Amino acid sequence: MNALARKLQDLHYRNFGFIVKALGGLNTPERSYALAQLIGGLRTRFGYIGAGWSRDIYLNTIRTIFPEISKRDADDLLTAYWINHQKRFVELFFATELTPDNLGKLVEFDGLEQLDSALEQGRGVILPVPHIGNERLHHIALAVKGYPMAVISSKYEDHGKFAKKIKLDASKRFHDVGHPGDAFWLLKALKRNSILQIASDAEADSNAVIVSFLGHELLLPTGWVRLAHKTGAVVFPSVLLRQDDNRHRLIIKPEFKIETDSERKISLQANVQRYMDIVAEIYKERPDLIDWMSLTVRMEEMRWSKVQQQ
């Protein structure tokens, strides 16, 4: 992103934040969601910023993952993605207003007793959250609920100064924030018995493995598995999914047991594969909430990796 683009991005974030506030913010969320619905519908046609990005690339990813659906259904999924994308943007500004008293307006919880039980063991918890629903609101909601959260976040170095501050402060207001590559920070967070949220489908690391996901190969990181093995932290699959009324359900699924009864590389691959099999079922249940941008990037990484190996 060049200097002009960053300035325009900052202007957009400032103006949009002002509009959300003027529409009543979290007091009258339906007004901001109506705006997000309108903008999302427009962005499905004109929302592809950056070299090489286009509507057709996104649609190709959708049809690759779900080859059986019609062109119209693929178009509907892309529209749903952009509408959710814009609603997530609205919720970035809602986050500044969240308190324990008003959290219920936005999020309900399912399975928190499992987190409580795990934290009593004192070994920390890892939530490898995939890119579906609203991952940012996921960790913020748990922190507002009173849980000791820590999250790995991008540094947003390609963003404008104001946009970067808005995104990072939305999290830092509620919990600790670390960045990729800081192994000491990760270990420290788990040692103090925090709940660490990390992306299960982030950019591949040096210990990445190839897994099958919805019938296609992806190159995915293994850091969360290695952390769990090293620290004994408890792992739970978890997602935050938008409901028909725009409230969210944060779901903690039963504990995911890390298996270590084989050679290291085989064990890493097997654990990530089993975990992504669980994630795949969620994607099939709620394709309208899939982050098609993130999944397109992961599939492009896999294709590029194969080209380099030839």
Short mmCIF file of C-alpha atoms in Angstrom, two decimals:
data_model
loop_
_atom_site.label_atom_id
_atom_site.label_comp_id
_atom_site.label_asym_id
_atom_site.label_seq_id
_atom_site.Cartn_x
_atom_site.Cartn_y
_atom_site.Cartn_z
CA MET A 1 0.00 0.00 0.00
CA ASN A 2 1.54 3.31 -1.07
CA ALA A 3 1.45 6.57 0.93
CA LEU A 4 -1.64 7.90 -0.85
CA ALA A 5 -3.55 4.66 -0.30
CA ARG A 6 -2.68 4.71 3.42
CA LYS A 7 -3.93 8.28 3.75
CA LEU A 8 -7.17 7.39 1.99
CA GLN A 9 -7.54 4.35 4.24
CA ASP A 10 -7.09 6.51 7.34
CA LEU A 11 -9.68 8.96 6.03
CA HIS A 12 -12.12 6.10 5.43
CA TYR A 13 -11.63 4.72 8.95
CA ARG A 14 -12.12 8.17 10.51
CA ASN A 15 -15.24 8.91 8.52
CA PHE A 16 -16.76 5.47 9.03
CA GLY A 17 -16.13 5.60 12.77
CA PHE A 18 -17.89 8.96 12.90
CA ILE A 19 -20.85 7.60 10.92
CA VAL A 20 -21.23 4.54 13.18
CA LYS A 21 -21.21 6.82 16.22
CA ALA A 22 -23.74 9.17 14.59
CA LEU A 23 -26.03 6.21 13.86
CA GLY A 24 -26.12 5.38 17.56
CA GLY A 25 -23.34 2.79 17.80
CA LEU A 26 -24.15 -0.21 19.93
CA ASN A 27 -27.27 1.51 21.31
CA THR A 28 -28.98 1.16 17.91
CA PRO A 29 -26.84 -1.41 16.06
CA GLU A 30 -29.51 -2.14 13.44
CA ARG A 31 -28.83 1.24 11.81
CA SER A 32 -25.12 0.53 11.31
CA TYR A 33 -25.86 -3.03 10.16
CA ALA A 34 -28.28 -1.63 7.55
CA LEU A 35 -25.46 0.58 6.25
CA ALA A 36 -23.10 -2.40 6.23
CA GLN A 37 -25.67 -4.41 4.26
CA LEU A 38 -25.84 -1.67 1.63
CA ILE A 39 -22.08 -1.22 1.33
CA GLY A 40 -21.49 -4.97 1.32
CA GLY A 41 -23.86 -5.33 -1.62
CA LEU A 42 -21.88 -2.69 -3.51
CA ARG A 43 -18.51 -4.17 -2.64
CA THR A 44 -19.39 -7.53 -4.14
CA ARG A 45 -19.03 -5.68 -7.45
CA PHE A 46 -16.36 -3.12 -6.65
CA GLY A 47 -14.50 -4.34 -3.55
CA TYR A 48 -11.39 -5.90 -5.05
CA ILE A 49 -8.43 -3.73 -4.13
CA GLY A 50 -4.84 -4.64 -4.99
CA ALA A 51 -2.97 -6.08 -7.94
CA GLY A 52 -4.31 -9.40 -9.15
CA TRP A 53 -7.51 -9.35 -7.08
CA SER A 54 -10.87 -9.57 -8.80
CA ARG A 55 -14.41 -10.82 -8.38
CA ASP A 56 -13.61 -13.77 -10.65
CA ILE A 57 -10.72 -14.91 -8.41
CA TYR A 58 -13.00 -15.03 -5.37
CA LEU A 59 -15.71 -16.85 -7.34
CA ASN A 60 -13.14 -19.33 -8.57
CA THR A 61 -12.20 -20.14 -4.96
CA ILE A 62 -15.86 -20.61 -4.04
CA ARG A 63 -16.48 -22.94 -6.99
CA THR A 64 -13.27 -24.84 -6.24
CA ILE A 65 -14.34 -25.48 -2.66
CA PHE A 66 -18.00 -26.11 -3.51
CA PRO A 67 -17.97 -27.38 -7.14
CA GLU A 68 -21.54 -28.65 -6.91
CA ILE A 69 -23.18 -25.25 -6.37
CA SER A 70 -24.72 -23.16 -9.15
CA LYS A 71 -23.32 -19.87 -10.45
CA ARG A 72 -26.15 -18.04 -8.72
CA ASP A 73 -25.39 -19.72 -5.38
CA ALA A 74 -21.70 -18.86 -5.78
CA ASP A 75 -22.69 -15.23 -6.40
CA ASP A 76 -24.88 -15.33 -3.29
CA LEU A 77 -21.99 -16.67 -1.17
CA LEU A 78 -19.71 -13.91 -2.41
CA THR A 79 -22.34 -11.30 -1.60
CA ALA A 80 -22.78 -12.84 1.87
CA TYR A 81 -18.99 -12.64 2.37
CA TRP A 82 -18.88 -8.92 1.60
CA ILE A 83 -21.90 -8.15 3.76
CA ASN A 84 -20.32 -10.00 6.68
CA HIS A 85 -17.02 -8.24 5.89
CA GLN A 86 -18.72 -4.84 6.26
CA LYS A 87 -20.60 -5.89 9.38
CA ARG A 88 -17.28 -6.96 10.89
CA PHE A 89 -15.99 -3.48 10.06
CA VAL A 90 -18.93 -1.94 11.92
CA GLU A 91 -18.17 -4.21 14.88
CA LEU A 92 -14.60 -2.93 14.97
CA PHE A 93 -16.09 0.39 16.13
CA PHE A 94 -18.71 -1.28 18.34
CA ALA A 95 -15.79 -2.86 20.24
CA THR A 96 -14.86 0.49 21.78
CA GLU A 97 -18.26 0.53 23.52
CA LEU A 98 -18.33 -3.04 24.86
CA THR A 99 -18.72 -3.62 28.59
CA PRO A 100 -19.77 -6.65 30.65
CA ASP A 101 -23.22 -5.07 30.93
CA ASN A 102 -23.92 -4.63 27.21
CA LEU A 103 -21.97 -7.60 25.82
CA GLY A 104 -25.17 -9.65 25.68
CA LYS A 105 -26.50 -7.31 22.99
CA LEU A 106 -23.87 -8.68 20.65
CA VAL A 107 -22.70 -12.12 21.84
CA GLU A 108 -24.07 -15.23 23.55
CA PHE A 109 -21.86 -18.10 24.70
CA ASP A 110 -21.98 -21.87 24.42
CA GLY A 111 -19.49 -24.09 26.25
CA LEU A 112 -17.79 -21.65 28.64
CA GLU A 113 -17.83 -24.26 31.40
CA GLN A 114 -15.15 -26.11 29.44
CA LEU A 115 -12.88 -23.05 29.54
CA ASP A 116 -13.49 -22.70 33.28
CA SER A 117 -12.55 -26.33 33.89
CA ALA A 118 -9.42 -26.05 31.74
CA LEU A 119 -8.21 -22.89 33.44
CA GLU A 120 -8.50 -24.60 36.81
CA GLN A 121 -5.72 -26.94 35.63
CA GLY A 122 -3.36 -23.95 35.38
CA ARG A 123 -1.69 -24.98 32.10
CA GLY A 124 -3.17 -22.32 29.84
CA VAL A 125 -5.59 -22.73 26.95
CA ILE A 126 -5.08 -22.48 23.19
CA LEU A 127 -7.93 -21.58 20.84
CA PRO A 128 -6.83 -22.12 17.19
CA VAL A 129 -9.61 -20.06 15.61
CA PRO A 130 -10.15 -20.31 11.83
CA HIS A 131 -11.09 -17.46 9.51
CA ILE A 132 -14.86 -17.71 9.66
CA GLY A 133 -17.39 -15.48 11.39
CA ASN A 134 -15.64 -12.69 13.28
CA GLU A 135 -12.32 -13.75 14.78
CA ARG A 136 -11.56 -10.33 16.29
CA LEU A 137 -14.86 -10.11 18.14
CA HIS A 138 -14.23 -13.70 19.31
CA HIS A 139 -11.26 -12.81 21.51
CA ILE A 140 -12.61 -9.40 22.53
CA ALA A 141 -15.91 -10.94 23.67
CA LEU A 142 -14.12 -13.50 25.84
CA ALA A 143 -11.97 -10.78 27.38
CA VAL A 144 -15.01 -8.59 28.12
CA LYS A 145 -16.65 -11.66 29.66
CA GLY A 146 -13.74 -11.71 32.11
CA TYR A 147 -11.40 -14.35 30.70
CA PRO A 148 -7.61 -13.77 30.68
CA MET A 149 -7.09 -13.45 26.93
CA ALA A 150 -4.01 -13.07 24.77
CA VAL A 151 -4.02 -12.97 20.98
CA ILE A 152 -1.52 -13.14 18.15
CA SER A 153 -2.20 -10.27 15.76
CA SER A 154 -0.74 -8.85 12.60
CA LYS A 155 1.24 -5.62 13.09
CA TYR A 156 -0.73 -4.06 10.19
CA GLU A 157 2.47 -2.48 8.90
CA ASP A 158 0.88 -1.88 5.48
CA HIS A 159 -1.96 0.18 7.03
CA GLY A 160 -2.24 3.89 7.62
CA LYS A 161 -1.33 5.09 11.12
CA PHE A 162 -4.93 5.70 12.19
CA ALA A 163 -6.28 2.46 10.71
CA LYS A 164 -3.47 0.51 12.38
CA LYS A 165 -4.20 2.17 15.73
CA ILE A 166 -7.95 1.45 15.47
CA LYS A 167 -7.37 -2.25 14.76
CA LEU A 168 -4.71 -2.80 17.42
CA ASP A 169 -6.37 -0.68 20.10
CA ALA A 170 -9.64 -2.59 19.65
CA SER A 171 -7.79 -5.59 21.09
CA LYS A 172 -5.26 -3.91 23.40
CA ARG A 173 -8.06 -2.21 25.31
CA PHE A 174 -9.17 -5.61 26.59
CA HIS A 175 -6.21 -8.00 26.60
CA ASP A 176 -2.57 -8.68 25.75
CA VAL A 177 -1.55 -8.61 22.09
CA GLY A 178 1.52 -10.29 20.62
CA HIS A 179 2.79 -10.69 17.09
CA PRO A 180 3.93 -13.62 14.91
CA GLY A 181 7.41 -14.89 15.63
CA ASP A 182 7.56 -13.90 19.32
CA ALA A 183 7.95 -17.36 20.83
CA PHE A 184 8.88 -16.01 24.27
CA TRP A 185 5.67 -13.95 24.44
CA LEU A 186 3.59 -17.00 23.54
CA LEU A 187 5.20 -19.17 26.21
CA LYS A 188 4.86 -16.40 28.80
CA ALA A 189 1.14 -15.99 28.04
CA LEU A 190 0.47 -19.69 28.58
CA LYS A 191 2.68 -19.83 31.67
CA ARG A 192 0.47 -17.24 33.38
CA ASN A 193 -2.56 -19.41 32.49
CA SER A 194 -4.00 -17.18 29.78
CA ILE A 195 -6.27 -18.20 26.93
CA LEU A 196 -4.24 -17.78 23.75
CA GLN A 197 -6.14 -17.22 20.51
CA ILE A 198 -4.14 -17.98 17.39
CA ALA A 199 -5.22 -18.50 13.78
CA SER A 200 -5.31 -22.16 12.81
CA ASP A 201 -5.17 -21.17 9.12
CA ALA A 202 -2.60 -18.37 9.26
CA GLU A 203 0.36 -17.98 6.90
CA ALA A 204 2.51 -21.10 6.84
CA ASP A 205 5.61 -21.18 9.03
CA SER A 206 8.89 -23.09 8.60
CA ASN A 207 7.29 -26.16 10.21
CA ALA A 208 4.20 -26.03 8.00
CA VAL A 209 2.47 -29.20 6.85
CA ILE A 210 0.19 -30.04 3.96
CA VAL A 211 -3.35 -31.01 4.92
CA SER A 212 -6.51 -31.83 3.00
CA PHE A 213 -9.24 -29.25 3.55
CA LEU A 214 -12.62 -29.51 1.85
CA GLY A 215 -11.08 -31.69 -0.83
CA HIS A 216 -8.04 -29.50 -1.53
CA GLU A 217 -4.51 -29.23 -0.19
CA LEU A 218 -3.46 -26.34 2.02
CA LEU A 219 -0.09 -25.52 3.57
CA LEU A 220 -0.79 -24.64 7.20
CA PRO A 221 1.24 -23.68 10.28
CA THR A 222 1.87 -26.02 13.20
CA GLY A 223 2.87 -23.50 15.87
CA TRP A 224 -0.22 -24.02 18.00
CA VAL A 225 0.34 -27.81 18.06
CA ARG A 226 3.99 -27.39 19.06
CA LEU A 227 2.98 -24.92 21.78
CA ALA A 228 0.37 -27.29 23.18
CA HIS A 229 2.86 -30.15 23.17
CA LYS A 230 5.55 -28.06 24.89
CA THR A 231 3.34 -26.46 27.57
CA GLY A 232 0.56 -28.99 28.08
CA ALA A 233 -2.00 -26.27 27.32
CA VAL A 234 -5.56 -27.44 26.72
CA VAL A 235 -6.82 -26.96 23.14
CA PHE A 236 -10.41 -26.23 22.13
CA PRO A 237 -11.92 -25.70 18.68
CA SER A 238 -13.90 -22.48 18.88
CA VAL A 239 -15.75 -20.09 16.55
CA LEU A 240 -17.96 -17.03 16.77
CA LEU A 241 -20.82 -17.19 14.26
CA ARG A 242 -23.31 -14.52 13.28
CA GLN A 243 -26.97 -15.41 13.74
CA ASP A 244 -29.98 -14.19 11.75
CA ASP A 245 -30.55 -11.27 14.15
CA ASN A 246 -26.87 -10.17 13.86
CA ARG A 247 -26.09 -11.33 17.37
CA HIS A 248 -23.27 -13.86 17.58
CA ARG A 249 -22.89 -17.26 19.19
CA LEU A 250 -19.42 -18.02 20.52
CA ILE A 251 -19.07 -21.79 20.57
CA ILE A 252 -16.45 -23.73 22.53
CA LYS A 253 -16.36 -27.29 21.23
CA PRO A 254 -15.10 -30.32 23.23
CA GLU A 255 -11.38 -30.48 23.97
CA PHE A 256 -9.08 -31.37 21.09
CA LYS A 257 -6.52 -33.89 22.34
CA ILE A 258 -2.99 -33.49 20.98
CA GLU A 259 -1.57 -36.86 19.93
CA THR A 260 2.20 -37.41 20.16
CA ASP A 261 2.59 -41.12 19.55
CA SER A 262 4.50 -40.89 16.25
CA GLU A 263 7.54 -39.24 14.66
CA ARG A 264 7.46 -35.42 15.07
CA LYS A 265 6.67 -34.40 11.47
CA ILE A 266 4.04 -37.11 11.13
CA SER A 267 2.51 -36.15 14.48
CA LEU A 268 2.31 -32.46 13.54
CA GLN A 269 0.61 -33.23 10.24
CA ALA A 270 -1.82 -35.70 11.83
CA ASN A 271 -2.89 -33.24 14.53
CA VAL A 272 -3.41 -30.35 12.13
CA GLN A 273 -5.33 -32.63 9.77
CA ARG A 274 -7.67 -33.86 12.53
CA TYR A 275 -8.25 -30.29 13.65
CA MET A 276 -8.97 -28.98 10.16
CA ASP A 277 -11.44 -31.84 9.66
CA ILE A 278 -13.43 -30.30 12.53
CA VAL A 279 -13.08 -26.84 10.97
CA ALA A 280 -14.24 -28.19 7.59
CA GLU A 281 -17.56 -29.24 9.09
CA ILE A 282 -18.12 -25.71 10.40
CA TYR A 283 -17.31 -24.29 6.96
CA LYS A 284 -19.83 -26.60 5.33
CA GLU A 285 -22.50 -25.62 7.86
CA ARG A 286 -21.94 -21.84 7.49
CA PRO A 287 -20.40 -21.09 4.07
CA ASP A 288 -22.00 -17.63 4.23
CA LEU A 289 -19.52 -16.67 6.97
CA ILE A 290 -16.31 -18.01 5.36
CA ASP A 291 -13.55 -15.44 4.86
CA TRP A 292 -13.07 -16.06 1.14
CA MET A 293 -10.19 -13.59 0.97
CA SER A 294 -8.19 -15.54 3.55
CA LEU A 295 -8.99 -18.90 1.95
CA THR A 296 -8.03 -17.59 -1.50
CA VAL A 297 -4.65 -16.50 -0.10
CA ARG A 298 -4.06 -19.91 1.47
CA MET A 299 -4.88 -21.68 -1.79
CA GLU A 300 -2.58 -19.35 -3.73
CA GLU A 301 0.22 -20.12 -1.25
CA MET A 302 -0.28 -23.82 -1.86
CA ARG A 303 -0.13 -23.36 -5.63
CA TRP A 304 3.01 -21.24 -5.34
CA SER A 305 4.65 -23.81 -3.07
CA LYS A 306 4.04 -26.52 -5.68
CA VAL A 307 5.53 -24.31 -8.42
CA GLN A 308 8.68 -23.76 -6.34
CA GLN A 309 9.09 -27.49 -5.82
CA GLN A 310 8.97 -28.28 -9.55
#
